[in-house]
Coordinates of C-alpha atoms in Angstrom, one line a residue:
M295 CA 92.2 -18.4 -35.3
N296 CA 90.8 -15.8 -37.6
S297 CA 87.3 -14.6 -37.5
L298 CA 86.2 -16.2 -40.8
K299 CA 87.5 -19.6 -39.5
Q300 CA 85.6 -19.0 -36.3
L301 CA 82.4 -18.4 -38.3
L302 CA 82.9 -21.6 -40.3
K303 CA 83.6 -23.6 -37.2
T304 CA 80.4 -22.3 -35.6
T305 CA 78.5 -23.7 -38.6
L306 CA 79.8 -27.1 -38.1
F307 CA 79.5 -27.4 -34.3
A308 CA 77.0 -25.0 -32.9
G309 CA 74.1 -27.4 -33.3
L310 CA 76.0 -29.9 -31.2
A311 CA 76.8 -27.7 -28.2
I312 CA 73.8 -28.2 -25.9
T313 CA 75.3 -28.3 -22.5
A314 CA 74.4 -28.1 -18.8
V315 CA 73.7 -24.4 -19.1
S316 CA 70.5 -25.2 -21.0
C317 CA 67.8 -22.7 -20.2
S318 CA 64.2 -23.8 -20.3
K319 CA 61.9 -22.6 -17.5
N320 CA 61.6 -25.1 -14.6
E321 CA 58.0 -25.8 -13.7
N322 CA 59.0 -26.5 -10.1
N323 CA 60.4 -23.0 -9.8
P324 CA 57.8 -20.6 -11.1
V325 CA 59.0 -17.4 -12.8
L326 CA 58.4 -14.3 -10.6
P327 CA 57.7 -10.9 -12.1
V328 CA 60.8 -8.8 -12.9
E329 CA 60.9 -5.1 -11.8
G330 CA 62.6 -2.2 -13.5
K331 CA 64.5 -2.1 -16.8
V332 CA 64.7 -5.2 -19.0
Y333 CA 67.7 -5.6 -21.3
A334 CA 68.3 -8.5 -23.7
L335 CA 71.8 -9.6 -24.4
G336 CA 73.0 -12.1 -27.0
I337 CA 75.9 -13.8 -25.5
G338 CA 78.2 -16.3 -27.2
V339 CA 80.1 -19.0 -25.3
T340 CA 83.1 -20.5 -27.2
T341 CA 84.9 -23.7 -26.4
S342 CA 87.6 -25.6 -28.3
T343 CA 84.9 -27.3 -30.4
A344 CA 81.9 -25.0 -30.7
T345 CA 80.3 -21.6 -30.0
T346 CA 76.8 -21.7 -28.4
N347 CA 74.6 -18.7 -28.4
Y348 CA 72.1 -17.5 -25.7
V349 CA 69.8 -14.6 -25.0
V350 CA 70.0 -13.4 -21.4
Q351 CA 67.9 -10.9 -19.5
A352 CA 69.4 -8.3 -17.3
S353 CA 68.2 -5.3 -15.3
D354 CA 71.6 -3.7 -14.6
L355 CA 74.5 -3.4 -17.0
M356 CA 77.0 -1.8 -14.6
T357 CA 77.3 -4.1 -11.6
G358 CA 77.7 -7.7 -10.8
K359 CA 77.9 -10.5 -13.3
I360 CA 75.6 -11.4 -16.3
S361 CA 75.6 -15.2 -16.7
V362 CA 73.9 -17.6 -19.1
T363 CA 73.8 -20.3 -16.4
G364 CA 70.2 -21.3 -15.6
K365 CA 68.9 -18.1 -17.2
G366 CA 69.7 -17.9 -20.9
L367 CA 67.4 -18.8 -23.8
L368 CA 69.4 -21.2 -25.9
Q369 CA 69.6 -20.3 -29.6
D370 CA 70.3 -23.0 -32.2
G371 CA 73.2 -22.5 -34.5
Y372 CA 75.0 -19.2 -35.4
R373 CA 73.1 -16.1 -34.4
D374 CA 73.2 -12.4 -35.1
Y375 CA 70.9 -9.8 -33.6
A376 CA 68.7 -6.8 -34.5
F377 CA 66.1 -4.6 -32.7
G378 CA 62.9 -2.9 -33.6
G379 CA 59.5 -2.2 -31.9
S380 CA 60.5 -3.5 -28.5
T381 CA 61.5 -6.8 -30.2
F382 CA 65.0 -8.3 -30.0
Y383 CA 65.6 -10.5 -33.1
T384 CA 68.0 -13.4 -33.0
I385 CA 68.7 -14.1 -36.6
G386 CA 70.1 -17.4 -37.9
G387 CA 73.0 -17.5 -40.3
L388 CA 75.5 -19.9 -41.8
G389 CA 72.9 -22.5 -42.8
V390 CA 70.3 -21.4 -40.3
T391 CA 67.5 -19.2 -41.7
D392 CA 64.9 -18.9 -38.8
V393 CA 64.4 -15.8 -36.7
N394 CA 63.4 -15.8 -33.0
A395 CA 61.5 -12.6 -32.0
I396 CA 62.1 -12.0 -28.3
T397 CA 59.8 -9.6 -26.3
V398 CA 58.8 -9.0 -22.7
D399 CA 55.8 -10.9 -21.3
A400 CA 53.2 -9.8 -18.7
T401 CA 55.7 -10.7 -15.9
N402 CA 58.5 -8.7 -17.5
N403 CA 60.4 -11.8 -18.5
L404 CA 61.7 -12.6 -21.9
T405 CA 59.5 -14.7 -24.2
T406 CA 60.1 -16.0 -27.7
R407 CA 57.9 -15.9 -30.8
T408 CA 58.9 -18.3 -33.7
G409 CA 57.6 -18.7 -37.2
L410 CA 59.6 -16.2 -39.1
T411 CA 61.9 -17.8 -41.6
F412 CA 63.9 -16.4 -44.6
D413 CA 64.6 -18.3 -47.8
I414 CA 68.3 -17.9 -47.3
A415 CA 70.4 -16.5 -44.5
N416 CA 69.7 -12.8 -43.7
N417 CA 72.5 -10.2 -44.2
E418 CA 70.9 -7.3 -42.4
F419 CA 67.6 -6.5 -40.6
I420 CA 66.8 -3.0 -39.6
D421 CA 63.9 -0.9 -38.3
V422 CA 63.0 1.2 -41.4
D423 CA 62.4 4.5 -39.7
G424 CA 62.7 3.9 -35.9
T425 CA 59.0 3.9 -35.3
G426 CA 59.0 0.2 -34.5
K427 CA 56.4 -0.8 -37.1
T428 CA 58.4 -2.3 -40.0
M429 CA 61.7 -4.1 -40.4
V430 CA 63.4 -4.4 -43.7
G431 CA 65.8 -7.2 -44.6
V432 CA 68.1 -8.4 -47.3
S433 CA 69.5 -11.8 -48.1
I434 CA 72.4 -12.1 -50.6
P435 CA 73.4 -15.5 -51.9
V436 CA 77.0 -16.4 -50.8
S437 CA 77.8 -17.7 -54.3
P438 CA 76.1 -18.3 -57.7
T439 CA 75.4 -21.9 -56.6
E440 CA 73.1 -20.6 -53.8
G441 CA 71.2 -18.3 -56.1
L442 CA 71.5 -15.5 -58.6
N443 CA 69.1 -12.9 -57.0
A444 CA 69.4 -10.5 -54.1
K445 CA 66.2 -10.9 -51.9
F446 CA 64.6 -8.0 -50.2
Y447 CA 61.6 -8.0 -47.9
T448 CA 59.7 -6.1 -45.2
V449 CA 58.5 -7.6 -42.0
D450 CA 55.5 -6.3 -40.0
I451 CA 56.8 -6.2 -36.4
A452 CA 53.3 -6.6 -34.8
T453 CA 52.4 -9.7 -36.7
N454 CA 55.9 -11.1 -37.2
T455 CA 55.2 -11.8 -40.9
I456 CA 56.8 -11.0 -44.2
G457 CA 55.1 -8.3 -46.2
N458 CA 56.6 -6.9 -49.4
K459 CA 59.1 -9.2 -51.1
A460 CA 61.2 -8.8 -54.2
E461 CA 64.2 -10.3 -56.0
V462 CA 66.9 -8.4 -57.9
P463 CA 69.3 -10.1 -60.3
M464 CA 72.8 -9.8 -58.8
T465 CA 74.3 -9.1 -62.2
T466 CA 72.2 -6.0 -62.6
I467 CA 73.6 -4.6 -59.4
Y468 CA 77.3 -5.5 -60.0
P469 CA 77.9 -6.9 -63.5
S470 CA 81.2 -8.7 -63.2
N471 CA 82.7 -12.0 -64.4
Q472 CA 85.5 -11.7 -61.8
D473 CA 83.8 -11.0 -58.5
W474 CA 80.6 -11.6 -56.5
F475 CA 79.5 -8.9 -54.3
F476 CA 78.9 -8.8 -50.5
H477 CA 76.5 -6.7 -48.6
S478 CA 78.0 -4.2 -46.1
G479 CA 75.1 -1.9 -45.0
M480 CA 71.8 -0.3 -45.9
Q481 CA 69.5 2.6 -45.0
V482 CA 66.0 3.6 -46.0
R483 CA 65.4 7.3 -46.8
G484 CA 62.0 8.2 -47.8
A485 CA 61.0 6.1 -50.9
Q486 CA 64.4 4.7 -51.5
L487 CA 66.8 2.1 -50.0
F488 CA 70.5 2.7 -50.2
Q489 CA 72.8 -0.3 -50.0
T490 CA 76.6 -0.4 -49.8
F491 CA 78.5 -3.5 -51.0
Y492 CA 82.0 -4.6 -51.8
P493 CA 83.3 -6.9 -54.6
A494 CA 85.1 -10.1 -53.6
D495 CA 85.9 -13.6 -54.8
Y496 CA 83.2 -15.8 -53.4
T497 CA 85.7 -18.7 -52.9
T498 CA 88.8 -17.0 -51.5
Y499 CA 87.2 -13.8 -50.3
D500 CA 90.1 -11.9 -52.0
T501 CA 89.3 -8.3 -52.9
K502 CA 91.0 -7.4 -56.1
N503 CA 88.8 -4.4 -56.9
T504 CA 89.2 -1.7 -54.2
D505 CA 89.4 1.4 -56.2
A506 CA 85.8 2.6 -55.8
N507 CA 83.0 3.0 -53.4
Y508 CA 79.6 1.5 -54.5
V509 CA 76.1 2.3 -53.5
A510 CA 73.1 0.6 -55.0
I511 CA 69.8 2.6 -54.9
Y512 CA 66.4 0.9 -55.0
S513 CA 62.8 2.0 -54.7
Y514 CA 61.2 1.4 -51.4
P515 CA 59.1 -0.5 -50.6
G516 CA 59.1 -2.0 -54.1
F517 CA 62.8 -2.8 -54.1
K518 CA 63.3 -2.0 -57.8
L519 CA 66.9 -1.2 -58.7
E520 CA 67.1 2.4 -59.8
K521 CA 70.9 2.8 -60.2
V522 CA 74.3 2.2 -58.8
I523 CA 76.6 5.2 -58.0
T524 CA 80.4 5.0 -57.5
D525 CA 83.1 7.3 -56.3
T526 CA 86.9 6.7 -56.6
R527 CA 88.0 8.8 -53.7
T528 CA 87.7 5.8 -51.4
G529 CA 87.5 2.1 -51.7
P530 CA 84.3 0.1 -51.0
S531 CA 82.3 0.8 -47.8
G532 CA 82.1 -1.6 -44.9
A533 CA 83.5 -5.1 -44.6
F534 CA 82.5 -8.7 -44.2
N535 CA 79.2 -9.0 -42.2
T536 CA 80.0 -5.9 -40.1
R537 CA 77.0 -3.8 -41.4
S538 CA 78.9 -0.5 -40.9
G539 CA 78.9 0.7 -44.5
I540 CA 76.3 3.5 -44.4
F541 CA 74.6 5.7 -41.9
K542 CA 71.7 8.2 -42.0
T543 CA 71.5 11.4 -40.0
E544 CA 68.3 13.2 -38.7
S545 CA 68.5 15.6 -41.7
G546 CA 68.5 12.8 -44.2
D547 CA 72.2 13.0 -45.1
L548 CA 73.8 9.6 -45.8
F549 CA 77.5 8.8 -45.0
T550 CA 79.4 5.9 -46.4
V551 CA 82.3 4.5 -44.3
S552 CA 85.2 2.9 -46.2
T553 CA 87.9 0.9 -44.5
S554 CA 89.6 -1.5 -47.0
S555 CA 91.2 -3.0 -43.9
F556 CA 93.2 -6.2 -44.0
A557 CA 92.1 -6.8 -40.4
N558 CA 88.5 -7.1 -41.6
G559 CA 89.2 -9.4 -44.5
Y560 CA 90.4 -7.2 -47.4
S561 CA 93.3 -8.8 -49.4
Q562 CA 94.5 -5.4 -50.7
S563 CA 94.0 -1.7 -49.8
T564 CA 94.5 0.8 -52.6
K565 CA 92.7 3.9 -51.2
P566 CA 92.8 5.6 -47.8
A567 CA 90.1 4.8 -45.4
G568 CA 87.5 7.5 -45.6
I569 CA 83.9 8.8 -45.4
L570 CA 81.8 10.1 -48.2
K571 CA 78.4 11.9 -48.2
I572 CA 75.2 11.7 -50.1
K573 CA 73.2 14.9 -49.3
A574 CA 69.6 14.8 -48.3
G575 CA 67.4 14.9 -51.3
T576 CA 70.1 13.7 -53.7
T577 CA 71.2 10.4 -55.1
E578 CA 74.9 11.2 -55.9
F579 CA 78.0 11.5 -53.9
D580 CA 78.7 15.0 -52.6
K581 CA 81.9 16.1 -54.4
D582 CA 82.6 18.7 -51.7
Y583 CA 82.7 16.3 -48.8
Y584 CA 85.6 13.9 -48.1
F585 CA 86.8 12.8 -44.7
N586 CA 90.1 10.8 -44.7
T587 CA 89.9 8.9 -41.5
D588 CA 93.4 7.4 -41.9
A589 CA 95.0 10.9 -41.9
A590 CA 92.8 12.4 -39.2
P591 CA 94.2 13.0 -35.7
N592 CA 93.3 10.0 -33.5
G593 CA 92.3 8.4 -36.8
G594 CA 92.5 5.0 -38.5
K595 CA 90.2 2.6 -40.1
I596 CA 86.6 2.5 -38.8
A597 CA 86.0 -1.2 -38.3
H598 CA 82.6 -1.1 -36.5
A599 CA 80.2 1.7 -35.8
I600 CA 76.6 2.7 -34.8
Y601 CA 74.9 6.1 -35.3
I602 CA 74.4 7.9 -32.0
G603 CA 72.7 11.1 -33.3
N604 CA 73.7 14.7 -34.0
G605 CA 75.9 13.7 -36.9
K606 CA 78.1 11.4 -34.8
L607 CA 79.2 7.7 -34.8
F608 CA 80.3 5.6 -31.9
A609 CA 83.0 3.5 -33.5
A610 CA 85.8 1.0 -33.1
V611 CA 88.9 2.5 -34.9
T612 CA 92.2 0.9 -35.5
T613 CA 95.1 2.3 -33.5
V614 CA 97.8 1.0 -35.8
A615 CA 97.7 0.5 -39.6
P616 CA 96.8 -3.1 -40.3
T617 CA 99.1 -5.2 -42.6
L618 CA 98.4 -8.3 -44.6
T619 CA 99.5 -10.4 -41.6
D620 CA 96.5 -9.0 -39.7
K621 CA 94.0 -10.4 -42.2
W622 CA 90.7 -11.2 -40.5
A623 CA 92.3 -10.4 -37.1
D624 CA 90.0 -7.4 -36.3
N625 CA 92.6 -6.3 -33.8
N626 CA 94.2 -3.1 -32.3
L627 CA 90.8 -1.4 -31.9
R628 CA 89.9 1.5 -29.6
Y629 CA 86.5 3.2 -29.0
A630 CA 86.1 6.6 -30.5
I631 CA 83.4 9.2 -31.3
V632 CA 83.4 10.3 -34.9
D633 CA 81.9 13.7 -35.8
L634 CA 80.8 13.4 -39.4
N635 CA 80.2 17.1 -39.9
A636 CA 83.3 18.5 -38.1
K637 CA 85.4 15.6 -39.5
T638 CA 87.0 14.8 -36.2
I639 CA 87.7 11.6 -34.2
T640 CA 87.8 11.7 -30.4
R641 CA 89.2 8.7 -28.6
V642 CA 87.2 7.4 -25.6
A643 CA 89.2 7.6 -22.4
N644 CA 89.5 4.7 -20.0
A645 CA 88.7 2.0 -22.5
P646 CA 91.5 -0.4 -23.4
V647 CA 92.8 -1.3 -26.9
Y648 CA 91.1 -4.6 -27.8
K649 CA 90.4 -7.3 -30.3
G650 CA 87.0 -7.2 -32.0
E651 CA 84.6 -9.9 -33.0
G652 CA 85.4 -9.8 -36.7
G653 CA 82.5 -10.5 -39.1
R654 CA 79.5 -9.5 -37.2
S655 CA 77.5 -6.4 -36.4
F656 CA 78.6 -4.0 -33.6
A657 CA 76.9 -4.9 -30.3
A658 CA 76.3 -1.5 -28.9
L659 CA 73.2 0.2 -27.3
L660 CA 72.6 3.9 -27.1
E661 CA 70.6 5.0 -24.1
D662 CA 70.2 8.4 -22.4
G663 CA 73.4 9.9 -23.8
K664 CA 75.5 6.8 -23.1
V665 CA 76.6 3.8 -25.2
Y666 CA 76.8 0.3 -23.7
S667 CA 79.1 -2.2 -25.4
A668 CA 81.5 -4.9 -24.5
I669 CA 85.3 -5.5 -24.5
S670 CA 87.0 -8.8 -23.9
D671 CA 90.3 -8.0 -22.2
K672 CA 92.8 -10.6 -20.8
G673 CA 90.2 -13.3 -21.2
V674 CA 87.4 -11.5 -19.3
T675 CA 84.4 -9.7 -21.0
H676 CA 82.9 -6.6 -19.4
I677 CA 80.3 -4.1 -20.4
Y678 CA 81.7 -0.6 -20.9
Q679 CA 79.5 2.5 -20.5
T680 CA 80.7 5.4 -22.7
D681 CA 79.5 8.9 -21.8
I682 CA 79.1 10.6 -25.2
A683 CA 79.4 14.1 -23.8
T684 CA 82.8 13.5 -22.1
A685 CA 84.1 10.7 -24.3
T686 CA 84.9 8.7 -21.2
A687 CA 84.2 5.0 -20.5
T688 CA 83.4 3.2 -17.3
K689 CA 83.8 -0.5 -16.8
G690 CA 80.6 -2.2 -15.9
A691 CA 79.2 -5.7 -15.3
E692 CA 81.2 -8.8 -16.1
I693 CA 79.7 -11.0 -18.8
E694 CA 80.2 -14.7 -18.1
G695 CA 80.6 -15.6 -21.7
T696 CA 83.1 -15.2 -24.6
F697 CA 81.6 -12.3 -26.4
L698 CA 78.5 -10.0 -26.6
G699 CA 76.8 -10.5 -30.0
G700 CA 73.8 -8.1 -29.5
I701 CA 72.2 -5.9 -26.9
A702 CA 68.9 -4.0 -26.6
R703 CA 66.6 -2.5 -24.0
L704 CA 63.1 -4.0 -24.2
K705 CA 61.6 -2.0 -21.3

């Protein structure tokens, strides 16, 4: 079953799947203080009829088993995840618009704050500058029947409330009678917000226009559209719901990552997968920078990625060229470290080729020179720890669930 169908199936059934692994605190078994590190993991459990989502606490990612049974905080409906200011956000989607803000209480156990709700489902939610004070979010209507405006907003992390809020007419961002547009990534740099998107039919998801890369530039925090820039050396950046379209380095350079991959929902691919650059202090594509990831040694299409510092991405890269029969499959992936400046791709040793989670953000945590992520292999899901310096992975704890949807360290 392809990833899009799985998402739609989740919409129909997730609210029904409250099972024996329900996770409220038992008053007869008082919660004792937890010592050491505190990680929060968003874990999905999929059956033949539904996917149920939980947030689970862990202190060790490398040994034993991480289970939702008797421990997890049950999340209603479909969930995606974000992190900022020691807060792990579980964000509703596919008809669910509330946000649960999970933090650590005085006993070092997870606790949930509610009350934050968006008008329509959120498309991305990021810490503006890494200081843990402000999150910025965007909600794009899935079709003209849901709305005609893109909605931008800031959220104060401390008070868990919406601050600045603005709406931008969709037709001013991408004027087209043929396609709607779908969000694929965003970054704030100084007084501007940069958004990547791709055009697609909102009914069939077909992508008939893949000959250019698009970046919309807005003022920040006012969210006034300033301009849209394009470049025809690659197709559009990112893919359905993956949020891997654009990344910002410490110097302020921005890099857009184009895949046009059948395996991530594109119906055609007319340009090689590649990375473009917007130099710090500029608002145009750098004509002197082009990185063809399809043609690079160890290369392929970058399906998912996070920025790990020093001009590098930790990424899931295709190992074989996807074909139309792979549509939505998100398959044949392998971990790799992408050096944006040197234009190199280094495969991570000791990690298997695997099938990804399709239309969702990349669940990966950077900590002390290592990345923690998860691979489901032969029906079993494990944490993998990747040492960035050596590009080598080590298999860690088993996750007693179907997939890892999000991960963060809260303490």
